[in-house]
Short mmCIF file of C-alpha atoms in Angstrom, two decimals:
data_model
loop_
_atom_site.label_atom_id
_atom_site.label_comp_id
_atom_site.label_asym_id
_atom_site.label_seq_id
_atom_site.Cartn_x
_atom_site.Cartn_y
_atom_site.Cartn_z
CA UNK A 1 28.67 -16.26 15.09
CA UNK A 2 32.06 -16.06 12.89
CA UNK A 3 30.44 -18.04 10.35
CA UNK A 4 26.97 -16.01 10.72
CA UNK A 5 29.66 -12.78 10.41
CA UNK A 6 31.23 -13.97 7.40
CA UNK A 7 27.77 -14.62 5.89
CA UNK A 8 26.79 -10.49 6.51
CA UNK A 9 30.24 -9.59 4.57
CA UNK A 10 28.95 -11.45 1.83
CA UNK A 11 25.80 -9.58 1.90
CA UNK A 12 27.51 -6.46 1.99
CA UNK A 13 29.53 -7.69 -1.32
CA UNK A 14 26.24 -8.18 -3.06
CA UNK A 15 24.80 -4.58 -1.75
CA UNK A 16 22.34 -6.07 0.49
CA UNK A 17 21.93 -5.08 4.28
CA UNK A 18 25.14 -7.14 5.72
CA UNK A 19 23.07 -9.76 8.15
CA UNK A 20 23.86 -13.14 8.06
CA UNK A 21 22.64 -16.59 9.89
CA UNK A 22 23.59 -20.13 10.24
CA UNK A 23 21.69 -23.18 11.66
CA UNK A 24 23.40 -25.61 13.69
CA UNK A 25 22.88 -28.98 15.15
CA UNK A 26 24.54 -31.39 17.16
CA UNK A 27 27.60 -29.09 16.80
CA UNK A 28 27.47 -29.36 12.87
CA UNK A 29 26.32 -26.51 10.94
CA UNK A 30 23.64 -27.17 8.42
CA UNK A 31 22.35 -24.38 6.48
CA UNK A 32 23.64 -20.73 6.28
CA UNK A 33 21.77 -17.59 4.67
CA UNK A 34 22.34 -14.15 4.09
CA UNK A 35 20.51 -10.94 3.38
CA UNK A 36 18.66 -11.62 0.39
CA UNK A 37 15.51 -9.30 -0.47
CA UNK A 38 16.81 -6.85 -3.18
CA UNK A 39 18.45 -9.59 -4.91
CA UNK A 40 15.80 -12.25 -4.49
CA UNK A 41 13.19 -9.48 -4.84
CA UNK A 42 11.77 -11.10 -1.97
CA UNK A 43 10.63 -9.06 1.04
CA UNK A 44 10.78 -12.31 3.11
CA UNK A 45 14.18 -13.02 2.36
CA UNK A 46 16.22 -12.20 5.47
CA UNK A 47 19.34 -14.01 6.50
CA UNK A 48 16.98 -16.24 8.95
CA UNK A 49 14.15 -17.33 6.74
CA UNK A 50 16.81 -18.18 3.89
CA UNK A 51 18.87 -20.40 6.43
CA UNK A 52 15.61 -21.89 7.87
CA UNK A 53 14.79 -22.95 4.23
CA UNK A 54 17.85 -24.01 3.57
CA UNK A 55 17.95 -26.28 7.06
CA UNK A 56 13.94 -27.41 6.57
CA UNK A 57 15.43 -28.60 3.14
CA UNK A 58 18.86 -30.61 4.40
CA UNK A 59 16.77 -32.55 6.99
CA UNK A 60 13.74 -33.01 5.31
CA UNK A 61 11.54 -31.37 7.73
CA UNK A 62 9.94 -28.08 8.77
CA UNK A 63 10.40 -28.65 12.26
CA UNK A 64 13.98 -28.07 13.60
CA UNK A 65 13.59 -28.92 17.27
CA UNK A 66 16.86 -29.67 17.80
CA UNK A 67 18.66 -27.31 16.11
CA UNK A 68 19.71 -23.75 17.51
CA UNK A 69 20.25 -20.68 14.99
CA UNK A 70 22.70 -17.48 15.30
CA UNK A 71 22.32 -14.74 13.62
CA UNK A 72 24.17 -11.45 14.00
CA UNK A 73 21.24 -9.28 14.19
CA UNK A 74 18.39 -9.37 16.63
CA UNK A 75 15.82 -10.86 14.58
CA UNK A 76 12.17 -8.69 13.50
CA UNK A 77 8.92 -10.17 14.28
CA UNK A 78 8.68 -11.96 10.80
CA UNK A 79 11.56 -14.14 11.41
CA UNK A 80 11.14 -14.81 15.49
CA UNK A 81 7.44 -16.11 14.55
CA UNK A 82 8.71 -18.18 11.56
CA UNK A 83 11.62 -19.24 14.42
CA UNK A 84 9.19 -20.34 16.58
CA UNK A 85 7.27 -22.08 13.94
CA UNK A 86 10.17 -24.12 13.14
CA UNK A 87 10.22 -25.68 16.78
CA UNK A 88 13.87 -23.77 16.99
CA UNK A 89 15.87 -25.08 20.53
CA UNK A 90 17.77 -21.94 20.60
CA UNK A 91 18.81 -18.37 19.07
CA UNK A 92 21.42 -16.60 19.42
CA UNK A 93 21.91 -12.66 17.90
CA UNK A 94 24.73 -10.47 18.09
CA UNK A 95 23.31 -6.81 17.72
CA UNK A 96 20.21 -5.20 19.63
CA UNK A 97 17.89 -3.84 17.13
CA UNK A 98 16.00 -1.16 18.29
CA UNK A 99 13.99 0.00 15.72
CA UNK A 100 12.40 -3.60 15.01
CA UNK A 101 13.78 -5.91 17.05
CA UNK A 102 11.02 -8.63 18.40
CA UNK A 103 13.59 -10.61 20.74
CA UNK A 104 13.58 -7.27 23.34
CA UNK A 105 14.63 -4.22 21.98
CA UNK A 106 10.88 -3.41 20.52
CA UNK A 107 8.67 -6.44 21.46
CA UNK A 108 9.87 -9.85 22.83
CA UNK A 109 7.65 -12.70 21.30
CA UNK A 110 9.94 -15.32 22.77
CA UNK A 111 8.49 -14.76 26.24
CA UNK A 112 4.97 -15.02 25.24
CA UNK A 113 3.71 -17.81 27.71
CA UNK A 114 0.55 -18.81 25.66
CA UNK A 115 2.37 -19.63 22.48
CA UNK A 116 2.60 -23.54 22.66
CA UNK A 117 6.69 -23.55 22.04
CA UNK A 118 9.31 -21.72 23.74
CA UNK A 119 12.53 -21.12 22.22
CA UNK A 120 15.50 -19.71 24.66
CA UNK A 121 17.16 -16.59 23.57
CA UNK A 122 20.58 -15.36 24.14
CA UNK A 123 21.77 -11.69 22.67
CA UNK A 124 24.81 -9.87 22.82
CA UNK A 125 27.35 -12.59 21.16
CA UNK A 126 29.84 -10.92 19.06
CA UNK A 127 27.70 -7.48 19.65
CA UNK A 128 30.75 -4.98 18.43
CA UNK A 129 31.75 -6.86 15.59
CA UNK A 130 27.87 -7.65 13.63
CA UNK A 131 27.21 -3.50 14.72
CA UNK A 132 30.06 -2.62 13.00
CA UNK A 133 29.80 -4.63 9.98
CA UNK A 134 26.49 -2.54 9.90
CA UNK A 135 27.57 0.50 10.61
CA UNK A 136 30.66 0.30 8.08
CA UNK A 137 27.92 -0.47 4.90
CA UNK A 138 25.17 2.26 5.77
CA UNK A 139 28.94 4.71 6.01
CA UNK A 140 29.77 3.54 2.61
CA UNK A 141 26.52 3.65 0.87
CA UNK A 142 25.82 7.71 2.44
CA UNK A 143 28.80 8.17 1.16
CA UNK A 144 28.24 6.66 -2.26
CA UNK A 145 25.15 8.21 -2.50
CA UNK A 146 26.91 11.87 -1.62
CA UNK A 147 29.16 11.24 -4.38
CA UNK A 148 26.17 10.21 -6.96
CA UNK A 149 24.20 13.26 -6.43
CA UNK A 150 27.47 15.30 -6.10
CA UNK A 151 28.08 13.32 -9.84
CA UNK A 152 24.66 14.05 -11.23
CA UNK A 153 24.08 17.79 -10.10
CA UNK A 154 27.47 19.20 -9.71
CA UNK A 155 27.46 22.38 -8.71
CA UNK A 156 28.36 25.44 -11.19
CA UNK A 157 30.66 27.80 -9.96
CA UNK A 158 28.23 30.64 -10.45
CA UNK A 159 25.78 29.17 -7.93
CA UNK A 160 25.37 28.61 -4.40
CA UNK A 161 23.41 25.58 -3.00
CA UNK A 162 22.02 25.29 0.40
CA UNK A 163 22.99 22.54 2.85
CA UNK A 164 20.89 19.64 3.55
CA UNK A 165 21.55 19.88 7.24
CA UNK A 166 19.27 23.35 7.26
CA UNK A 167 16.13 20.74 5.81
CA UNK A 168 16.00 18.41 8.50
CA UNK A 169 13.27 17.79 10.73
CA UNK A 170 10.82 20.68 9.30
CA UNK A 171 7.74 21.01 11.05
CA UNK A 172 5.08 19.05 8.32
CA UNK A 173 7.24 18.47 5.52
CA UNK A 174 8.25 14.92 5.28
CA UNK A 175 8.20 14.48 1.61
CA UNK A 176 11.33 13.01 -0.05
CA UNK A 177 13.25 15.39 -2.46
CA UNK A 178 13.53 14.68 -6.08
CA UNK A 179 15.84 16.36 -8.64
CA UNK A 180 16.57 17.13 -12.06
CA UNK A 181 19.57 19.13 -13.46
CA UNK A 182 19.06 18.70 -17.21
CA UNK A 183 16.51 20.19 -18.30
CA UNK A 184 16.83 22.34 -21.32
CA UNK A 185 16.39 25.77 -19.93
CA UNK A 186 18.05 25.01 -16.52
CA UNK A 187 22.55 24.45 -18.39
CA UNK A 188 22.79 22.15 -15.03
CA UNK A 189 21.41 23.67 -12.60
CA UNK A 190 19.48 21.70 -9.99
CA UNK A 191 15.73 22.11 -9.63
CA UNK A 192 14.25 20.22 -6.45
CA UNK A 193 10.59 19.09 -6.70
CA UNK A 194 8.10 17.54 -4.65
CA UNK A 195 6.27 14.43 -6.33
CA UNK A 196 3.80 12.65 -4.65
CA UNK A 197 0.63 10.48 -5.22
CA UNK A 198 -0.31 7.81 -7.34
CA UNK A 199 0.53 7.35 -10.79
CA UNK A 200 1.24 4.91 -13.63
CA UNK A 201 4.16 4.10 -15.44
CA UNK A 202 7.39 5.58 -13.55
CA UNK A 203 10.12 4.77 -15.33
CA UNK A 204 13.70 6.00 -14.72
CA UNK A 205 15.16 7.88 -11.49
CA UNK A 206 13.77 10.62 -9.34
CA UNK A 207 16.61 12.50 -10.78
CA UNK A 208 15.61 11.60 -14.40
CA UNK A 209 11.88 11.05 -14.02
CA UNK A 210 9.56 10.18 -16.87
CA UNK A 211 6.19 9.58 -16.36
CA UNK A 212 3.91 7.42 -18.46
CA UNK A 213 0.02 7.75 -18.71
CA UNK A 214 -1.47 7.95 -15.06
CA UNK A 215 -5.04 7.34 -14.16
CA UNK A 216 -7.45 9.23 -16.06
CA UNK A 217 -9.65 9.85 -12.64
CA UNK A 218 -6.65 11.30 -10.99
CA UNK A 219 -5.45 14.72 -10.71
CA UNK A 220 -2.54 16.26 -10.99
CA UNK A 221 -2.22 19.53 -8.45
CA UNK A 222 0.70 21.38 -9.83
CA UNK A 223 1.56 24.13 -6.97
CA UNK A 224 3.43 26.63 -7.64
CA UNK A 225 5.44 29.35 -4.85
CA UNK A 226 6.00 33.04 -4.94
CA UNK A 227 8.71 35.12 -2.85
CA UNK A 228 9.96 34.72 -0.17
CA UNK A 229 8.49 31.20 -0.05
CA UNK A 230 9.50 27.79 -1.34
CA UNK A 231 7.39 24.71 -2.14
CA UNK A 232 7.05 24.25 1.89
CA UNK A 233 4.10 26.84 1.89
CA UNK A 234 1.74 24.20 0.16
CA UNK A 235 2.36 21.69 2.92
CA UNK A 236 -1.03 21.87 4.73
CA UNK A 237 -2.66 21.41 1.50
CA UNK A 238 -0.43 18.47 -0.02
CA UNK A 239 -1.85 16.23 2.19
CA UNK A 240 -5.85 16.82 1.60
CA UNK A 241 -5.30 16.03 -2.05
CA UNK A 242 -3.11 12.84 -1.29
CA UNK A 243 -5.41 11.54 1.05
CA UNK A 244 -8.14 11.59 -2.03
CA UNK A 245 -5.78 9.69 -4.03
CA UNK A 246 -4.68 12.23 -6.40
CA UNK A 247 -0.97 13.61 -7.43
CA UNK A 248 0.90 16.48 -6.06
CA UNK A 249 4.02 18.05 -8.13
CA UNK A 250 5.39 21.01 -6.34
CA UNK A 251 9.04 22.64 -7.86
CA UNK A 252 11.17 24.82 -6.12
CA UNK A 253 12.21 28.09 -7.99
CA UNK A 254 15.78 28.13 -9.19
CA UNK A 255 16.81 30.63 -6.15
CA UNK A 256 14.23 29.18 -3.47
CA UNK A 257 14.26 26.07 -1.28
CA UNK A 258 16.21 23.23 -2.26
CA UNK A 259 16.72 24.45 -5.96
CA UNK A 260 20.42 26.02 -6.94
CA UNK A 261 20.68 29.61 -5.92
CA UNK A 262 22.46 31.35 -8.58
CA UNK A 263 25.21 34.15 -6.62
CA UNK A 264 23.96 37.23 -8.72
CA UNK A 265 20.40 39.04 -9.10
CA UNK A 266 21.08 38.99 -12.83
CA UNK A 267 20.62 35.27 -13.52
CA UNK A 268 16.96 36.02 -13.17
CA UNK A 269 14.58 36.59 -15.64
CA UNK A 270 10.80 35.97 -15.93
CA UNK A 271 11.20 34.35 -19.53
CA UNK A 272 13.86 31.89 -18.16
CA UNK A 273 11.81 31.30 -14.81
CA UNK A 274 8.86 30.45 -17.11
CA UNK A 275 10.74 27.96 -19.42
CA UNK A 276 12.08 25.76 -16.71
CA UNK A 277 9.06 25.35 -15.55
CA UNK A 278 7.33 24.59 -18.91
CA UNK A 279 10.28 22.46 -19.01
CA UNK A 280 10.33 20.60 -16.12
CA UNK A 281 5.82 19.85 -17.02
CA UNK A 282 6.98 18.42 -20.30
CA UNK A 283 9.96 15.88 -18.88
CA UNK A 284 6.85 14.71 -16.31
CA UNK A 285 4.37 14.91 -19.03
CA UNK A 286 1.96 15.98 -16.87
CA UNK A 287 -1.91 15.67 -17.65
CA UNK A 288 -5.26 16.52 -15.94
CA UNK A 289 -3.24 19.34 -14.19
CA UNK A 290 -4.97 21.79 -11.65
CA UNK A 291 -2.78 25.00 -11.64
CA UNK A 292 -2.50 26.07 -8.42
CA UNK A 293 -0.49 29.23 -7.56
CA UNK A 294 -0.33 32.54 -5.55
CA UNK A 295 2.40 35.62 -5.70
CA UNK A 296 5.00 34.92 -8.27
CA UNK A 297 3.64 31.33 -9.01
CA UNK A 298 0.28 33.48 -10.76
CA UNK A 299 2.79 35.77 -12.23
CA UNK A 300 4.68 33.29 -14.34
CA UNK A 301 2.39 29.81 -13.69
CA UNK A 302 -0.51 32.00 -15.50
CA UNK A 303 1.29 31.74 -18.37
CA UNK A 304 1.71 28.35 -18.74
CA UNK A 305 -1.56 26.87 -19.99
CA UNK A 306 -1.65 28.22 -23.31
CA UNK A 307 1.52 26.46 -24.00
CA UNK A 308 -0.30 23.28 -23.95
CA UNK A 309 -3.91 23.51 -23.17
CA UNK A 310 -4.66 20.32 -23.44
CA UNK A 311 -3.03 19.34 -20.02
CA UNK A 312 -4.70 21.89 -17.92
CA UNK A 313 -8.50 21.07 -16.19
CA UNK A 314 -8.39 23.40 -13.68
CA UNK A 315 -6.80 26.66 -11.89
CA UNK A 316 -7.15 27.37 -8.75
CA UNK A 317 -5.60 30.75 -7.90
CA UNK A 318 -4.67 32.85 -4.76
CA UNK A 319 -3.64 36.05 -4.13
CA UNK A 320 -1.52 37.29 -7.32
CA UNK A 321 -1.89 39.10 -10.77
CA UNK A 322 -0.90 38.92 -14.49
CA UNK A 323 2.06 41.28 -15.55
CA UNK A 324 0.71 42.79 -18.31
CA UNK A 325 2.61 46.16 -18.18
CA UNK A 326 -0.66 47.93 -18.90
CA UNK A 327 -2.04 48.06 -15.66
CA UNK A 328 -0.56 50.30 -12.72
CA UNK A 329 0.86 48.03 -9.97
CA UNK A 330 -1.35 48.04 -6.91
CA UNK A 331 -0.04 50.72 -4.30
CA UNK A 332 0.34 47.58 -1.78
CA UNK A 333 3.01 46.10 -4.44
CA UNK A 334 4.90 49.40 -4.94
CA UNK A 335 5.14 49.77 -1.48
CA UNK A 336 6.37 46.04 -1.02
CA UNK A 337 9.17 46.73 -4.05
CA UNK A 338 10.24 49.96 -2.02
CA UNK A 339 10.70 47.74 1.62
CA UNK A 340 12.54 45.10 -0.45
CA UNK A 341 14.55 47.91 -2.04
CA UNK A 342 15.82 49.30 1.40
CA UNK A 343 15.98 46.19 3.33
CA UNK A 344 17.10 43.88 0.61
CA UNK A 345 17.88 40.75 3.34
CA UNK A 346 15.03 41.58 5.41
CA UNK A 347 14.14 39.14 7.86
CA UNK A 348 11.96 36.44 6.18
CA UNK A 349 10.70 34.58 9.54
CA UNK A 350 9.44 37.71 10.89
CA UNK A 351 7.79 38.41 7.74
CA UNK A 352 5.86 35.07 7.56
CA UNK A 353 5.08 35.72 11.30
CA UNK A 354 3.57 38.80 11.11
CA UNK A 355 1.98 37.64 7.85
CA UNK A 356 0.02 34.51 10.13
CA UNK A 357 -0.06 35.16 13.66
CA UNK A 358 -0.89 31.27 14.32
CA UNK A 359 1.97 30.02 12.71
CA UNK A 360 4.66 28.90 15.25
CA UNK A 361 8.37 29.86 15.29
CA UNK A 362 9.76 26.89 14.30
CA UNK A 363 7.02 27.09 10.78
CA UNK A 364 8.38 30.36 10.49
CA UNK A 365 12.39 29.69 11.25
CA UNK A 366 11.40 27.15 7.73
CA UNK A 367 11.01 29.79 5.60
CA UNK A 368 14.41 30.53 6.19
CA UNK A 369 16.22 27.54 5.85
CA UNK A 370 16.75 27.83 2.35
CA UNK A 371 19.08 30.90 3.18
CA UNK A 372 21.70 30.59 5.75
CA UNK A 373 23.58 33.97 4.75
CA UNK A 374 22.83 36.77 1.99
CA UNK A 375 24.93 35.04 -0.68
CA UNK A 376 22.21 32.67 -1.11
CA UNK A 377 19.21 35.66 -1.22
CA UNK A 378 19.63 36.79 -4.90
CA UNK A 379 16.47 35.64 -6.23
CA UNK A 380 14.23 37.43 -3.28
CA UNK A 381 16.28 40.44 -4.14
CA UNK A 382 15.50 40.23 -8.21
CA UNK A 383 12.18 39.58 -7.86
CA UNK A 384 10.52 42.12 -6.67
CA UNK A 385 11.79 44.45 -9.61
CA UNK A 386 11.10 41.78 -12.10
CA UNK A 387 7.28 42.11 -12.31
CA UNK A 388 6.45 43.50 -15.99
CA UNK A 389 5.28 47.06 -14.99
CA UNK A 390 6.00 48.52 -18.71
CA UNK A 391 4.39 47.18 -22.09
CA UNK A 392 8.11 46.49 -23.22
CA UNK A 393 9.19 44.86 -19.85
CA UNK A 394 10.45 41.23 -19.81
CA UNK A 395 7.07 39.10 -19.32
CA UNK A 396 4.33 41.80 -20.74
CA UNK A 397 3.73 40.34 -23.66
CA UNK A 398 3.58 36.53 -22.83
CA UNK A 399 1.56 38.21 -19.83
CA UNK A 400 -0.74 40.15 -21.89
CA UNK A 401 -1.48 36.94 -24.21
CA UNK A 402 -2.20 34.70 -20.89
CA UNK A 403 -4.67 37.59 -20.63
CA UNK A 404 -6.53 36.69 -23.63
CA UNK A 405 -6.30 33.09 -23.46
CA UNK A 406 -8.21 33.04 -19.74
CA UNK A 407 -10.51 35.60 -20.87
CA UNK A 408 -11.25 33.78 -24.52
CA UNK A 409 -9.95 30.30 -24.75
CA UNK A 410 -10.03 28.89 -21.37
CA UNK A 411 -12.28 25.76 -21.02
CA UNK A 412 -11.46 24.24 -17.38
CA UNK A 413 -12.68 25.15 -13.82
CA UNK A 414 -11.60 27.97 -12.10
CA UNK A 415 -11.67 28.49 -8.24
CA UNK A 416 -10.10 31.97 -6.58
CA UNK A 417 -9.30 32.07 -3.03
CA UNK A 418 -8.96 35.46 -1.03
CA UNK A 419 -6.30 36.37 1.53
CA UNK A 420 -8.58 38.94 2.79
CA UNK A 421 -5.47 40.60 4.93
CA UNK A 422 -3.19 40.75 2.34
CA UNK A 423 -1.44 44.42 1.66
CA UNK A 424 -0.43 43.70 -1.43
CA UNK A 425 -1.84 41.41 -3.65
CA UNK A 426 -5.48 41.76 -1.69
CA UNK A 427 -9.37 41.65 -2.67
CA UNK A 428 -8.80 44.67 -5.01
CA UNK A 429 -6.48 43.01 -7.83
CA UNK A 430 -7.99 39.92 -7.16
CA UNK A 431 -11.15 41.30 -8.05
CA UNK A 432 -9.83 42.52 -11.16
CA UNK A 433 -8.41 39.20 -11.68
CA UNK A 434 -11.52 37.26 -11.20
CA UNK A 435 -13.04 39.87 -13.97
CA UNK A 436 -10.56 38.37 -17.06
CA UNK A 437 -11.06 34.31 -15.78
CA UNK A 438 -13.69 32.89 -17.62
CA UNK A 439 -16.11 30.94 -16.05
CA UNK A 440 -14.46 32.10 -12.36
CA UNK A 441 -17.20 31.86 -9.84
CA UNK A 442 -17.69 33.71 -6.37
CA UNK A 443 -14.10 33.78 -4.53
CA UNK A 444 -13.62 31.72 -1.25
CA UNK A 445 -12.12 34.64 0.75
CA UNK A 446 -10.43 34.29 3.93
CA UNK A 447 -11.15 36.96 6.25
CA UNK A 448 -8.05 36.28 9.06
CA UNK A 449 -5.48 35.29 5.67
CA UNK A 450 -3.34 37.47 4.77
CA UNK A 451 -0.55 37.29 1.85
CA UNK A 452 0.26 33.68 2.25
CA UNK A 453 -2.75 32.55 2.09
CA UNK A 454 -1.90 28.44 1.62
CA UNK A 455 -1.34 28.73 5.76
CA UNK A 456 -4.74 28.34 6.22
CA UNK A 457 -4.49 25.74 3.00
CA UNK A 458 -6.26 23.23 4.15
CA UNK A 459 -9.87 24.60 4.17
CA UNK A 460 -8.89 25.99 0.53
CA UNK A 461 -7.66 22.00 -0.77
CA UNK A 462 -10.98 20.99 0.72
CA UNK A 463 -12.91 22.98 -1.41
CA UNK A 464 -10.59 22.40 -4.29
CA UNK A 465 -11.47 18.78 -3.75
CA UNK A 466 -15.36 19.83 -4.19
CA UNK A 467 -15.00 22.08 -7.23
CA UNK A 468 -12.33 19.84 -9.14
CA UNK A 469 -12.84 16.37 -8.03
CA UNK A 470 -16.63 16.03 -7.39
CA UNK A 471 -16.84 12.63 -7.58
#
């Protein structure tokens, strides 16, 4: 088991999981292996297999009856059939396993009377020494990987960033973060995004991502957050549009979820807001893109398209409005702006809760985890006075020509749904809405939604499916 030991360390050297084997008989060893399937590119090349090749190969035979093997892991399922296979006398394994051990800790296939060998099994040799040689690499490589992301998205001084301990175990969000700190518009900030889905052509890092020509049958669904919310509201409906084989890109606003929170209200603007996020659809070159927003992702996502029409198909829209500054904000809003005003760290949880009664606390606790004290609320503070209510105001403009392009130039399908219950951004501007969208058919509305209306998503990325995706 030394030698087996010594074998793991050199695993470890070569950045490999640190397992190691050797094969031994009569007292003479006769093969050894290591860890080998990043190198090797080889998902079959664990410690055992490469020492049972390398033993088949010294005797000049496939069966190794009389030969035992140790290895300083309890071996998976792969190796203890290929073990048994080889006509093995005897293993013996230093650490339990218990995520995929098949020698007792998850299955035992040693001690299956109908195979037509039996091999004897002894665990536990050496057990403190191959754990720690384990638990010593995954130590170093968290740590390493701390220190890369800590390299590649330093934090500025003039920003806060929330703790990845406040992300863990969320109730139905188990997608893997990705990030990007250069883009143009962003002077190293770090935008998180969701990516997920098929495509072609990935070349890079998450944190670096470019994206090469993906199917021309698949979809993009490009979903977009308002405030208070963060790129966990789409989560019901990420999953409907996965399971049909199609791609789901969902960002984080800089100041929500994952993304940098910058410390003061005045690092937000809508035309800065806008460009990182016409930013960050160039650096994935994105095509065959259905827009999907609601709240603050319609205020700014609306104007998007006419940037680069030719990578939008579809828009499928919920619950918001275009900023013109021509139009009188809807009572609902002005009374929203007010609340926010006077209670500018209001209670977010309770907000969502009373928003969806059938949401469950710990759904709700989510929407907070982005912000564990008020140094991290700016953006939900400089929103709400950041919708274009005059002709001059930041956003009008780029607003008011959004206006023309999806009342003149748009050419892709265009499905609204209604959060019936919603005070502020309700059937009445969504109505008026649905008047500028070309070609916008008869809303889906939901009678029991209210503001949020992706928490009863799933219906809604059905019928997206349906209207976008007929085939």
């Amino acid at each position: 088991m030394q030698l087996a030991l010594e074998q793991a360390e050199a695993a470890a050297t070569a950045g490999e999981v640190p397992v190691g084997a050797v094969v031994v008989r009569n007292g003479v060893v006769i093969a050894t292996g290591r860890n080998a399937p990043i190198g090797a590119h080889d998902p079959t090349a664990h410690a055992e297999i490469v020492a049972l090749r390398a033993a088949a190969q010294a005797l000049g035979n496939y069966r190794l009856d009389d030969c035992q093997l140790y290895v300083t892991l309890e071996p998976c399922a792969m190796c203890s059939g290929a073990m048994l296979h080889a006509r093995l006398a005897r293993v013996v394994f230093g650490a339990s396993d218990p995520k995929t051990g098949a020698a007792g800790s998850v299955v035992n296939l040693f001690t299956q009377p109908a195979l037509n060998h039996q091999t004897q099994v002894q665990g536990g040799v050496l057990a403190d020494a191959c754990s720690s040689v384990l638990q010593q690499f995954f130590q170093h490589k968290r740590a390493a990987q701390t220190l890369e992301r800590k390299t590649m998205h330093p934090l500025r001084d003039d920003a806060l960033r929330t703790p990845d301990a406040r992300f863990v175990n969320l109730p139905g969000y188990p997608w893997a973060p990705n990030y990007v700190s250069d883009l143009p518009a962003l002077a190293g900030l770090r935008l998180h995004y969701l990516d997920e889905g098929q495509r072609h052509g990935e070349v890079g890092t998450p944190d670096n991502a470019k994206i090469e020509a993906q199917p021309t049958s698949q979809t993009t669904y490009l979903c977009l957050h308002g405030n208070p919310a963060w790129s966990y509201l789409y989560r019901k409906m990420i999953p409907v549009w996965l399971s049909a084989g199609h791609r789901v890109v969902a960002p984080d606003l800089i100041g929500f979820g994952k993304s940098d929170k910058p410390k003061k209200e005045s690092a937000h603007s809508f035309t800065w807001h806008r460009q990182v996020l016409l930013d960050l659809v160039e650096r994935l070159d994105l095509h065959n893109v259905v827009l999907v927003v609601q709240d603050w992702g319609g205020l700014l996502g609306l104007t998007l398209p006419m940037a680069a029409p030719q990578r939008y198909a579809g828009l499928l829209v919920m619950n918001t409005a275009l900023g013109t500054g021509t139009v009188p904000l809807s009572p609902g809003f002005v009374a929203w702006r007010e609340m926010c005003a006077k209670n500018p760290d209001f209670d977010i949880a309770r907000l969502f809760a009373r928003g969806d009664t059938a949401m469950t606390a710990a759904e709700c606790a989510a929407y907070m985890a982005p912000f564990p004290d008020a140094g991290h609320r700016a953006a939900t503070r400089a929103f709400p006075p950041m919708v274009p209510e005059h002709p001059e105001s930041d956003g009008a403009a780029i607003s008011r020509e959004a206006l023309a392009f999806w009342r003149d130039q748009w050419a892709g399908k265009t499905l609204m749904a209604i959060g019936m219950q919603d005070p502020v951004l309700g059937e009445p501007v969504m109505r008026g809405l649905q008047r500028v969208l070309r070609g916008c058919p008869e809303p889906l509305c939901l009678p029991t939604a209210g503001h949020f209306v992706q928490e009863q998503g799933d219906a809604i990325a059905r019928a997206a499916l349906t209207h976008f995706n007929p085939t």
